[in-house]
Amino acid sequence: MSVIGALISTGPVEIFRLILEMASHSDRRTALNLIYVSKMIKQWTEPLLYRTVILTSGTFTVKLFYCLTLRANGAEFFARNIETLVVCRMMPSGFRFSDCIPPEGFLDRLQSFGQYLSDDPAGTATLICRARNLRRAYLCPETEQYDVIRPALSASSITHLAIRGDECVYDLVTCMPNLTHLALDCELDMAQHAHADGNITTPCPELFDKPLRQWEYILIIVGSPMRVEFTPSGSCWDILTRTPVDPRFVWVTRELKSVFDKVSVTEYVAGGPSEGLLYLNANDPTFARHREDREDMWDVIERIVDERRAALTKT
């Protein structure tokens, strides 16, 4: 047994685990070096380092593909460590996302999946089908891709879905029997959703008019308030100011500022007011500006809705 192994075996194991976890969050280079200290520390450190993998370019996705195919234990590494996988860019020419998906049985650990752009909807559907324990997803499919991914979504175990919506998204999300948490991302493509006045309206009115009873928490993310139509005659304004307000709907923004002096943005504090447009310092379901040390927005939303329901019960 090595000196490090002997030290760990005689000391409080949880303290060593906490030290490794702090190192993996605060100094990634140090954490990477820890892998080479001993086999025991490598087994502890790898899941901390690779629990969340965010591929910020198609090149990185290809590198993951080579890791999975060229290394003898590539797929096992994926299955052993990765719980969250986010793909932010399209694949380079000559590659398909389908080529980067591990074989059946090696995605059982995957719980969260995000995909900003997809030129291979069949690959997206394949991953959803193979990830039998997938619970959270962020998807940005084009409308013409809905028919390709709908069968996979309807058979999936996904409970939390964030999606960049359009007028057809309601039919897509209502086919998911296990869905309880739904988020609509209003950071839309200007080229597709801009109007003559340059403003953007919230799509999918059916989502607000006919929310399914099984949806317990409904999150509306306004990425940049100044880009969304919050004028008194705008659709966002109309929906946000409706009465009575459905307590399940929570409106949040990534920016803390007023909008046209009509809609104020309030920074939410636990137990405080939670109506209107809120700013939350938490990781939103789109994986935008994701940080390991921040709270999950879904957890915050659940607290907000539960507080509202409790207040309604008292009145």
mmCIF file of C-alpha atoms in Angstrom:
data_model
loop_
_atom_site.group_PDB
_atom_site.id
_atom_site.type_symbol
_atom_site.label_atom_id
_atom_site.label_comp_id
_atom_site.label_asym_id
_atom_site.label_seq_id
_atom_site.Cartn_x
_atom_site.Cartn_y
_atom_site.Cartn_z
ATOM 1 C CA MET A 1 0.000 0.000 0.000
ATOM 2 C CA SER A 2 1.295 3.495 -0.856
ATOM 3 C CA VAL A 3 1.900 6.171 1.768
ATOM 4 C CA ILE A 4 -1.173 8.053 0.509
ATOM 5 C CA GLY A 5 -3.279 4.899 0.660
ATOM 6 C CA ALA A 6 -2.109 4.174 4.206
ATOM 7 C CA LEU A 7 -2.911 7.734 5.265
ATOM 8 C CA ILE A 8 -6.412 7.548 3.815
ATOM 9 C CA SER A 9 -7.105 4.144 5.333
ATOM 10 C CA THR A 10 -6.236 5.406 8.829
ATOM 11 C CA GLY A 11 -7.970 8.793 8.618
ATOM 12 C CA PRO A 12 -11.589 9.969 8.332
ATOM 13 C CA VAL A 13 -12.571 9.023 4.783
ATOM 14 C CA GLU A 14 -15.267 11.694 4.428
ATOM 15 C CA ILE A 15 -12.774 14.462 5.191
ATOM 16 C CA PHE A 16 -10.574 13.309 2.300
ATOM 17 C CA ARG A 17 -13.612 13.170 0.035
ATOM 18 C CA LEU A 18 -14.559 16.749 0.961
ATOM 19 C CA ILE A 19 -11.010 17.939 0.278
ATOM 20 C CA LEU A 20 -11.051 16.294 -3.159
ATOM 21 C CA GLU A 21 -14.453 17.782 -3.950
ATOM 22 C CA MET A 22 -13.297 21.286 -2.990
ATOM 23 C CA ALA A 23 -10.184 20.863 -5.132
ATOM 24 C CA SER A 24 -12.180 19.706 -8.153
ATOM 25 C CA HIS A 25 -14.416 22.799 -7.937
ATOM 26 C CA SER A 26 -11.839 25.463 -7.090
ATOM 27 C CA ASP A 27 -8.725 24.353 -8.992
ATOM 28 C CA ARG A 28 -9.247 21.961 -11.867
ATOM 29 C CA ARG A 29 -5.526 21.627 -12.634
ATOM 30 C CA THR A 30 -4.849 20.451 -9.087
ATOM 31 C CA ALA A 31 -7.754 18.039 -9.317
ATOM 32 C CA LEU A 32 -6.405 16.602 -12.579
ATOM 33 C CA ASN A 33 -3.038 16.041 -10.928
ATOM 34 C CA LEU A 34 -4.730 14.198 -8.073
ATOM 35 C CA ILE A 35 -5.719 11.454 -10.523
ATOM 36 C CA TYR A 36 -2.069 10.399 -10.731
ATOM 37 C CA VAL A 37 -1.451 10.248 -6.965
ATOM 38 C CA SER A 38 -2.951 6.817 -6.409
ATOM 39 C CA LYS A 39 -5.552 4.479 -7.852
ATOM 40 C CA MET A 40 -7.803 5.046 -4.850
ATOM 41 C CA ILE A 41 -7.760 8.839 -5.224
ATOM 42 C CA LYS A 42 -8.315 8.477 -8.969
ATOM 43 C CA GLN A 43 -11.481 6.464 -8.284
ATOM 44 C CA TRP A 44 -12.742 9.236 -6.017
ATOM 45 C CA THR A 45 -11.665 12.193 -8.151
ATOM 46 C CA GLU A 46 -12.779 11.129 -11.640
ATOM 47 C CA PRO A 47 -16.535 11.257 -10.882
ATOM 48 C CA LEU A 48 -16.093 14.746 -9.385
ATOM 49 C CA LEU A 49 -14.160 16.016 -12.409
ATOM 50 C CA TYR A 50 -16.315 14.444 -15.093
ATOM 51 C CA ARG A 51 -19.733 14.389 -13.450
ATOM 52 C CA THR A 52 -20.690 17.374 -15.638
ATOM 53 C CA VAL A 53 -19.254 17.566 -19.173
ATOM 54 C CA ILE A 54 -20.088 20.649 -21.266
ATOM 55 C CA LEU A 55 -18.801 20.417 -24.844
ATOM 56 C CA THR A 56 -18.486 24.009 -26.049
ATOM 57 C CA SER A 57 -17.515 23.145 -29.628
ATOM 58 C CA GLY A 58 -18.106 20.440 -32.194
ATOM 59 C CA THR A 59 -14.389 19.649 -32.025
ATOM 60 C CA PHE A 60 -14.701 18.737 -28.345
ATOM 61 C CA THR A 61 -17.612 16.471 -29.194
ATOM 62 C CA VAL A 62 -15.444 14.711 -31.782
ATOM 63 C CA LYS A 63 -12.694 14.312 -29.168
ATOM 64 C CA LEU A 64 -15.224 12.635 -26.901
ATOM 65 C CA PHE A 65 -16.129 10.361 -29.799
ATOM 66 C CA TYR A 66 -12.481 9.330 -30.227
ATOM 67 C CA CYS A 67 -12.183 8.792 -26.479
ATOM 68 C CA LEU A 68 -15.165 6.457 -26.570
ATOM 69 C CA THR A 69 -14.099 4.511 -29.651
ATOM 70 C CA LEU A 70 -10.290 4.370 -29.532
ATOM 71 C CA ARG A 71 -9.802 3.705 -25.829
ATOM 72 C CA ALA A 72 -10.442 0.155 -24.708
ATOM 73 C CA ASN A 73 -12.470 1.359 -21.723
ATOM 74 C CA GLY A 74 -13.885 4.534 -23.275
ATOM 75 C CA ALA A 75 -17.548 3.603 -22.950
ATOM 76 C CA GLU A 76 -16.965 2.293 -19.426
ATOM 77 C CA PHE A 77 -15.407 5.646 -18.475
ATOM 78 C CA PHE A 78 -18.539 7.409 -19.729
ATOM 79 C CA ALA A 79 -20.819 5.037 -17.853
ATOM 80 C CA ARG A 80 -18.783 5.321 -14.665
ATOM 81 C CA ASN A 81 -18.566 9.117 -14.420
ATOM 82 C CA ILE A 82 -20.794 11.307 -16.577
ATOM 83 C CA GLU A 83 -24.142 12.373 -15.106
ATOM 84 C CA THR A 84 -24.669 15.576 -17.115
ATOM 85 C CA LEU A 85 -23.762 16.026 -20.793
ATOM 86 C CA VAL A 86 -24.249 19.296 -22.684
ATOM 87 C CA VAL A 87 -23.526 19.710 -26.407
ATOM 88 C CA CYS A 88 -23.355 23.382 -27.404
ATOM 89 C CA ARG A 89 -22.375 23.331 -31.086
ATOM 90 C CA MET A 90 -23.068 21.376 -34.246
ATOM 91 C CA MET A 91 -20.721 18.614 -35.334
ATOM 92 C CA PRO A 92 -17.897 19.352 -37.796
ATOM 93 C CA SER A 93 -18.323 18.264 -41.392
ATOM 94 C CA GLY A 94 -18.074 14.514 -41.810
ATOM 95 C CA PHE A 95 -19.279 13.675 -38.292
ATOM 96 C CA ARG A 96 -22.719 12.958 -36.901
ATOM 97 C CA PHE A 97 -23.857 13.240 -33.313
ATOM 98 C CA SER A 98 -25.054 9.637 -33.616
ATOM 99 C CA ASP A 99 -21.397 8.563 -33.903
ATOM 100 C CA CYS A 100 -20.615 9.979 -30.435
ATOM 101 C CA ILE A 101 -23.292 8.107 -28.503
ATOM 102 C CA PRO A 102 -22.064 5.201 -26.360
ATOM 103 C CA PRO A 103 -23.591 1.762 -26.950
ATOM 104 C CA GLU A 104 -26.666 0.448 -25.159
ATOM 105 C CA GLY A 105 -26.072 0.008 -21.436
ATOM 106 C CA PHE A 106 -23.381 2.682 -21.056
ATOM 107 C CA LEU A 107 -25.731 5.647 -20.516
ATOM 108 C CA ASP A 108 -27.482 4.423 -17.395
ATOM 109 C CA ARG A 109 -25.687 6.997 -15.212
ATOM 110 C CA LEU A 110 -26.683 9.934 -17.424
ATOM 111 C CA GLN A 111 -29.363 12.026 -15.687
ATOM 112 C CA SER A 112 -29.188 15.378 -17.521
ATOM 113 C CA PHE A 113 -28.696 16.166 -21.201
ATOM 114 C CA GLY A 114 -28.583 19.503 -22.996
ATOM 115 C CA GLN A 115 -28.289 20.250 -26.705
ATOM 116 C CA TYR A 116 -28.249 23.769 -28.114
ATOM 117 C CA LEU A 117 -28.114 22.944 -31.819
ATOM 118 C CA SER A 118 -28.837 19.715 -33.635
ATOM 119 C CA ASP A 119 -28.270 18.750 -37.249
ATOM 120 C CA ASP A 120 -28.883 15.100 -36.346
ATOM 121 C CA PRO A 121 -32.295 14.740 -34.647
ATOM 122 C CA ALA A 122 -32.115 10.965 -35.064
ATOM 123 C CA GLY A 123 -28.966 11.009 -32.924
ATOM 124 C CA THR A 124 -30.767 13.044 -30.260
ATOM 125 C CA ALA A 125 -33.608 10.526 -30.271
ATOM 126 C CA THR A 126 -31.132 7.641 -29.985
ATOM 127 C CA LEU A 127 -29.450 9.164 -26.930
ATOM 128 C CA ILE A 128 -32.809 9.773 -25.222
ATOM 129 C CA CYS A 129 -33.814 6.155 -25.843
ATOM 130 C CA ARG A 130 -30.517 4.722 -24.566
ATOM 131 C CA ALA A 131 -30.354 6.928 -21.457
ATOM 132 C CA ARG A 132 -32.919 4.973 -19.478
ATOM 133 C CA ASN A 133 -32.439 7.063 -16.317
ATOM 134 C CA LEU A 134 -32.478 10.443 -18.047
ATOM 135 C CA ARG A 135 -34.558 12.861 -15.973
ATOM 136 C CA ARG A 136 -33.627 16.349 -17.175
ATOM 137 C CA ALA A 137 -33.199 17.670 -20.699
ATOM 138 C CA TYR A 138 -32.764 20.942 -22.547
ATOM 139 C CA LEU A 139 -33.559 20.705 -26.256
ATOM 140 C CA CYS A 140 -33.651 23.175 -29.151
ATOM 141 C CA PRO A 141 -35.195 21.202 -32.015
ATOM 142 C CA GLU A 142 -36.414 22.872 -35.162
ATOM 143 C CA THR A 143 -40.124 22.438 -35.831
ATOM 144 C CA GLU A 144 -39.471 20.050 -38.714
ATOM 145 C CA GLN A 145 -37.486 17.794 -36.332
ATOM 146 C CA TYR A 146 -40.374 17.266 -33.894
ATOM 147 C CA ASP A 147 -41.684 14.157 -35.630
ATOM 148 C CA VAL A 148 -38.232 12.544 -35.368
ATOM 149 C CA ILE A 149 -37.784 13.036 -31.617
ATOM 150 C CA ARG A 150 -41.443 12.724 -30.518
ATOM 151 C CA PRO A 151 -41.435 8.877 -30.191
ATOM 152 C CA ALA A 152 -38.290 9.009 -28.037
ATOM 153 C CA LEU A 153 -39.736 11.725 -25.793
ATOM 154 C CA SER A 154 -43.061 9.938 -25.374
ATOM 155 C CA ALA A 155 -41.253 6.779 -24.200
ATOM 156 C CA SER A 156 -38.673 8.582 -22.055
ATOM 157 C CA SER A 157 -38.404 8.926 -18.288
ATOM 158 C CA ILE A 158 -37.786 12.688 -18.537
ATOM 159 C CA THR A 159 -39.479 14.647 -15.744
ATOM 160 C CA HIS A 160 -37.778 18.047 -16.252
ATOM 161 C CA LEU A 161 -37.743 19.542 -19.762
ATOM 162 C CA ALA A 162 -36.543 22.957 -20.886
ATOM 163 C CA ILE A 163 -37.193 23.756 -24.514
ATOM 164 C CA ARG A 164 -36.901 26.674 -26.901
ATOM 165 C CA GLY A 165 -40.505 26.838 -27.906
ATOM 166 C CA ASP A 166 -42.495 27.828 -30.948
ATOM 167 C CA GLU A 167 -46.156 27.660 -31.902
ATOM 168 C CA CYS A 168 -45.985 23.860 -32.292
ATOM 169 C CA VAL A 169 -44.165 22.953 -29.079
ATOM 170 C CA TYR A 170 -47.360 22.339 -27.082
ATOM 171 C CA ASP A 171 -48.168 19.185 -29.070
ATOM 172 C CA LEU A 172 -44.614 17.945 -28.492
ATOM 173 C CA VAL A 173 -44.479 18.375 -24.709
ATOM 174 C CA THR A 174 -47.981 17.027 -24.089
ATOM 175 C CA CYS A 175 -46.884 13.624 -25.409
ATOM 176 C CA MET A 176 -44.511 13.108 -22.448
ATOM 177 C CA PRO A 177 -46.322 11.119 -19.730
ATOM 178 C CA ASN A 178 -43.683 11.600 -17.013
ATOM 179 C CA LEU A 179 -43.164 15.347 -17.447
ATOM 180 C CA THR A 180 -43.796 17.366 -14.266
ATOM 181 C CA HIS A 181 -41.391 20.323 -14.683
ATOM 182 C CA LEU A 182 -41.563 22.380 -17.892
ATOM 183 C CA ALA A 183 -39.466 25.424 -18.831
ATOM 184 C CA LEU A 184 -39.932 27.608 -21.899
ATOM 185 C CA ASP A 185 -36.802 29.449 -23.020
ATOM 186 C CA CYS A 186 -37.698 32.861 -24.449
ATOM 187 C CA GLU A 187 -34.153 33.598 -25.627
ATOM 188 C CA LEU A 188 -35.340 33.116 -29.179
ATOM 189 C CA ASP A 189 -33.735 33.387 -32.581
ATOM 190 C CA MET A 190 -34.263 36.954 -33.808
ATOM 191 C CA ALA A 191 -34.319 35.810 -37.432
ATOM 192 C CA GLN A 192 -37.240 33.452 -36.799
ATOM 193 C CA HIS A 193 -39.286 35.257 -34.162
ATOM 194 C CA ALA A 194 -38.713 38.983 -34.738
ATOM 195 C CA HIS A 195 -41.640 41.205 -35.712
ATOM 196 C CA ALA A 196 -41.673 44.385 -37.735
ATOM 197 C CA ASP A 197 -41.078 46.463 -34.587
ATOM 198 C CA GLY A 198 -38.042 44.368 -33.652
ATOM 199 C CA ASN A 199 -39.623 42.909 -30.528
ATOM 200 C CA ILE A 200 -40.041 39.228 -29.702
ATOM 201 C CA THR A 201 -43.258 37.753 -28.396
ATOM 202 C CA THR A 202 -43.695 34.660 -26.281
ATOM 203 C CA PRO A 203 -44.660 31.691 -28.476
ATOM 204 C CA CYS A 204 -47.056 28.851 -27.776
ATOM 205 C CA PRO A 205 -50.145 30.507 -26.221
ATOM 206 C CA GLU A 206 -51.646 27.036 -25.595
ATOM 207 C CA LEU A 207 -49.012 26.440 -22.942
ATOM 208 C CA PHE A 208 -50.469 29.302 -20.889
ATOM 209 C CA ASP A 209 -54.114 28.693 -21.776
ATOM 210 C CA LYS A 210 -54.174 24.895 -21.383
ATOM 211 C CA PRO A 211 -51.379 23.772 -19.029
ATOM 212 C CA LEU A 212 -51.640 20.090 -18.194
ATOM 213 C CA ARG A 213 -52.531 19.225 -14.616
ATOM 214 C CA GLN A 214 -49.468 16.965 -14.329
ATOM 215 C CA TRP A 215 -47.165 19.971 -14.859
ATOM 216 C CA GLU A 216 -46.424 20.957 -11.279
ATOM 217 C CA TYR A 217 -43.855 23.670 -12.034
ATOM 218 C CA ILE A 218 -43.789 25.833 -15.179
ATOM 219 C CA LEU A 219 -40.783 28.092 -15.665
ATOM 220 C CA ILE A 220 -40.605 30.926 -18.215
ATOM 221 C CA ILE A 221 -37.028 32.106 -18.821
ATOM 222 C CA VAL A 222 -36.617 35.580 -20.305
ATOM 223 C CA GLY A 223 -32.984 35.618 -21.328
ATOM 224 C CA SER A 224 -32.751 39.352 -21.992
ATOM 225 C CA PRO A 225 -35.770 41.443 -20.946
ATOM 226 C CA MET A 226 -35.028 44.233 -23.403
ATOM 227 C CA ARG A 227 -35.412 41.760 -26.290
ATOM 228 C CA VAL A 228 -38.840 40.476 -25.291
ATOM 229 C CA GLU A 229 -42.119 42.281 -25.897
ATOM 230 C CA PHE A 230 -43.097 43.707 -22.498
ATOM 231 C CA THR A 231 -44.973 46.754 -23.766
ATOM 232 C CA PRO A 232 -48.495 47.087 -22.273
ATOM 233 C CA SER A 233 -49.964 45.753 -25.525
ATOM 234 C CA GLY A 234 -47.438 42.931 -25.888
ATOM 235 C CA SER A 235 -48.142 39.240 -25.430
ATOM 236 C CA CYS A 236 -45.597 38.772 -22.622
ATOM 237 C CA TRP A 237 -47.106 41.662 -20.691
ATOM 238 C CA ASP A 238 -50.602 40.274 -21.195
ATOM 239 C CA ILE A 239 -49.651 36.814 -19.930
ATOM 240 C CA LEU A 240 -47.534 38.040 -17.018
ATOM 241 C CA THR A 241 -50.251 40.361 -15.700
ATOM 242 C CA ARG A 242 -53.174 37.957 -16.049
ATOM 243 C CA THR A 243 -55.389 37.428 -13.018
ATOM 244 C CA PRO A 244 -55.891 35.132 -11.325
ATOM 245 C CA VAL A 245 -52.264 34.073 -11.614
ATOM 246 C CA ASP A 246 -51.589 30.359 -11.826
ATOM 247 C CA PRO A 247 -49.149 29.698 -8.937
ATOM 248 C CA ARG A 248 -47.292 27.126 -11.046
ATOM 249 C CA PHE A 249 -45.965 29.754 -13.473
ATOM 250 C CA VAL A 250 -42.682 31.368 -12.442
ATOM 251 C CA TRP A 251 -41.145 34.077 -14.643
ATOM 252 C CA VAL A 252 -37.387 34.594 -14.320
ATOM 253 C CA THR A 253 -34.677 36.560 -16.074
ATOM 254 C CA ARG A 254 -30.903 36.316 -16.280
ATOM 255 C CA GLU A 255 -30.563 40.089 -15.909
ATOM 256 C CA LEU A 256 -31.403 42.300 -12.929
ATOM 257 C CA LYS A 257 -32.835 45.505 -14.396
ATOM 258 C CA SER A 258 -36.117 47.178 -15.243
ATOM 259 C CA VAL A 259 -37.848 46.707 -18.577
ATOM 260 C CA PHE A 260 -39.170 49.854 -20.303
ATOM 261 C CA ASP A 261 -40.036 51.186 -16.815
ATOM 262 C CA LYS A 262 -43.134 48.984 -17.024
ATOM 263 C CA VAL A 263 -42.000 45.672 -15.596
ATOM 264 C CA SER A 264 -39.601 45.678 -12.669
ATOM 265 C CA VAL A 265 -37.255 42.799 -11.987
ATOM 266 C CA THR A 266 -37.027 41.630 -8.379
ATOM 267 C CA GLU A 267 -34.162 39.608 -6.982
ATOM 268 C CA TYR A 268 -35.812 36.688 -5.236
ATOM 269 C CA VAL A 269 -34.942 36.030 -1.607
ATOM 270 C CA ALA A 270 -36.213 32.853 0.042
ATOM 271 C CA GLY A 271 -39.525 33.495 1.735
ATOM 272 C CA GLY A 272 -39.927 36.898 0.089
ATOM 273 C CA PRO A 273 -42.311 38.112 -2.641
ATOM 274 C CA SER A 274 -42.247 35.868 -5.689
ATOM 275 C CA GLU A 275 -44.652 37.474 -8.166
ATOM 276 C CA GLY A 276 -43.771 39.246 -11.385
ATOM 277 C CA LEU A 277 -40.434 38.878 -13.129
ATOM 278 C CA LEU A 278 -37.743 37.451 -10.829
ATOM 279 C CA TYR A 279 -33.966 37.365 -10.954
ATOM 280 C CA LEU A 280 -32.513 34.139 -9.556
ATOM 281 C CA ASN A 281 -28.806 33.620 -8.944
ATOM 282 C CA ALA A 282 -29.029 29.940 -9.847
ATOM 283 C CA ASN A 283 -28.187 27.572 -12.694
ATOM 284 C CA ASP A 284 -31.079 27.604 -15.113
ATOM 285 C CA PRO A 285 -32.179 24.480 -17.046
ATOM 286 C CA THR A 286 -30.634 25.751 -20.289
ATOM 287 C CA PHE A 287 -27.134 25.326 -18.784
ATOM 288 C CA ALA A 288 -26.383 28.965 -19.612
ATOM 289 C CA ARG A 289 -23.460 30.234 -17.487
ATOM 290 C CA HIS A 290 -23.464 26.960 -15.574
ATOM 291 C CA ARG A 291 -21.466 26.916 -12.338
ATOM 292 C CA GLU A 292 -21.034 23.939 -10.052
ATOM 293 C CA ASP A 293 -21.168 26.067 -6.898
ATOM 294 C CA ARG A 294 -24.612 27.532 -7.602
ATOM 295 C CA GLU A 295 -27.970 26.124 -6.654
ATOM 296 C CA ASP A 296 -30.154 24.423 -9.239
ATOM 297 C CA MET A 297 -32.943 26.703 -10.453
ATOM 298 C CA TRP A 298 -35.462 23.860 -10.432
ATOM 299 C CA ASP A 299 -34.947 23.509 -6.672
ATOM 300 C CA VAL A 300 -35.561 27.244 -6.202
ATOM 301 C CA ILE A 301 -38.677 27.142 -8.396
ATOM 302 C CA GLU A 302 -40.100 24.279 -6.368
ATOM 303 C CA ARG A 303 -39.688 26.322 -3.185
ATOM 304 C CA ILE A 304 -41.364 29.344 -4.779
ATOM 305 C CA VAL A 305 -44.386 27.394 -6.018
ATOM 306 C CA ASP A 306 -44.709 25.534 -2.712
ATOM 307 C CA GLU A 307 -44.663 28.886 -0.857
ATOM 308 C CA ARG A 308 -47.401 30.220 -3.147
ATOM 309 C CA ARG A 309 -49.559 27.154 -2.667
ATOM 310 C CA ALA A 310 -49.147 27.347 1.093
ATOM 311 C CA ALA A 311 -50.199 31.020 1.028
ATOM 312 C CA LEU A 312 -53.285 30.187 -1.060
ATOM 313 C CA THR A 313 -54.218 27.434 1.387
ATOM 314 C CA LYS A 314 -54.162 29.907 4.295
ATOM 315 C CA THR A 315 -56.408 32.439 2.560
#
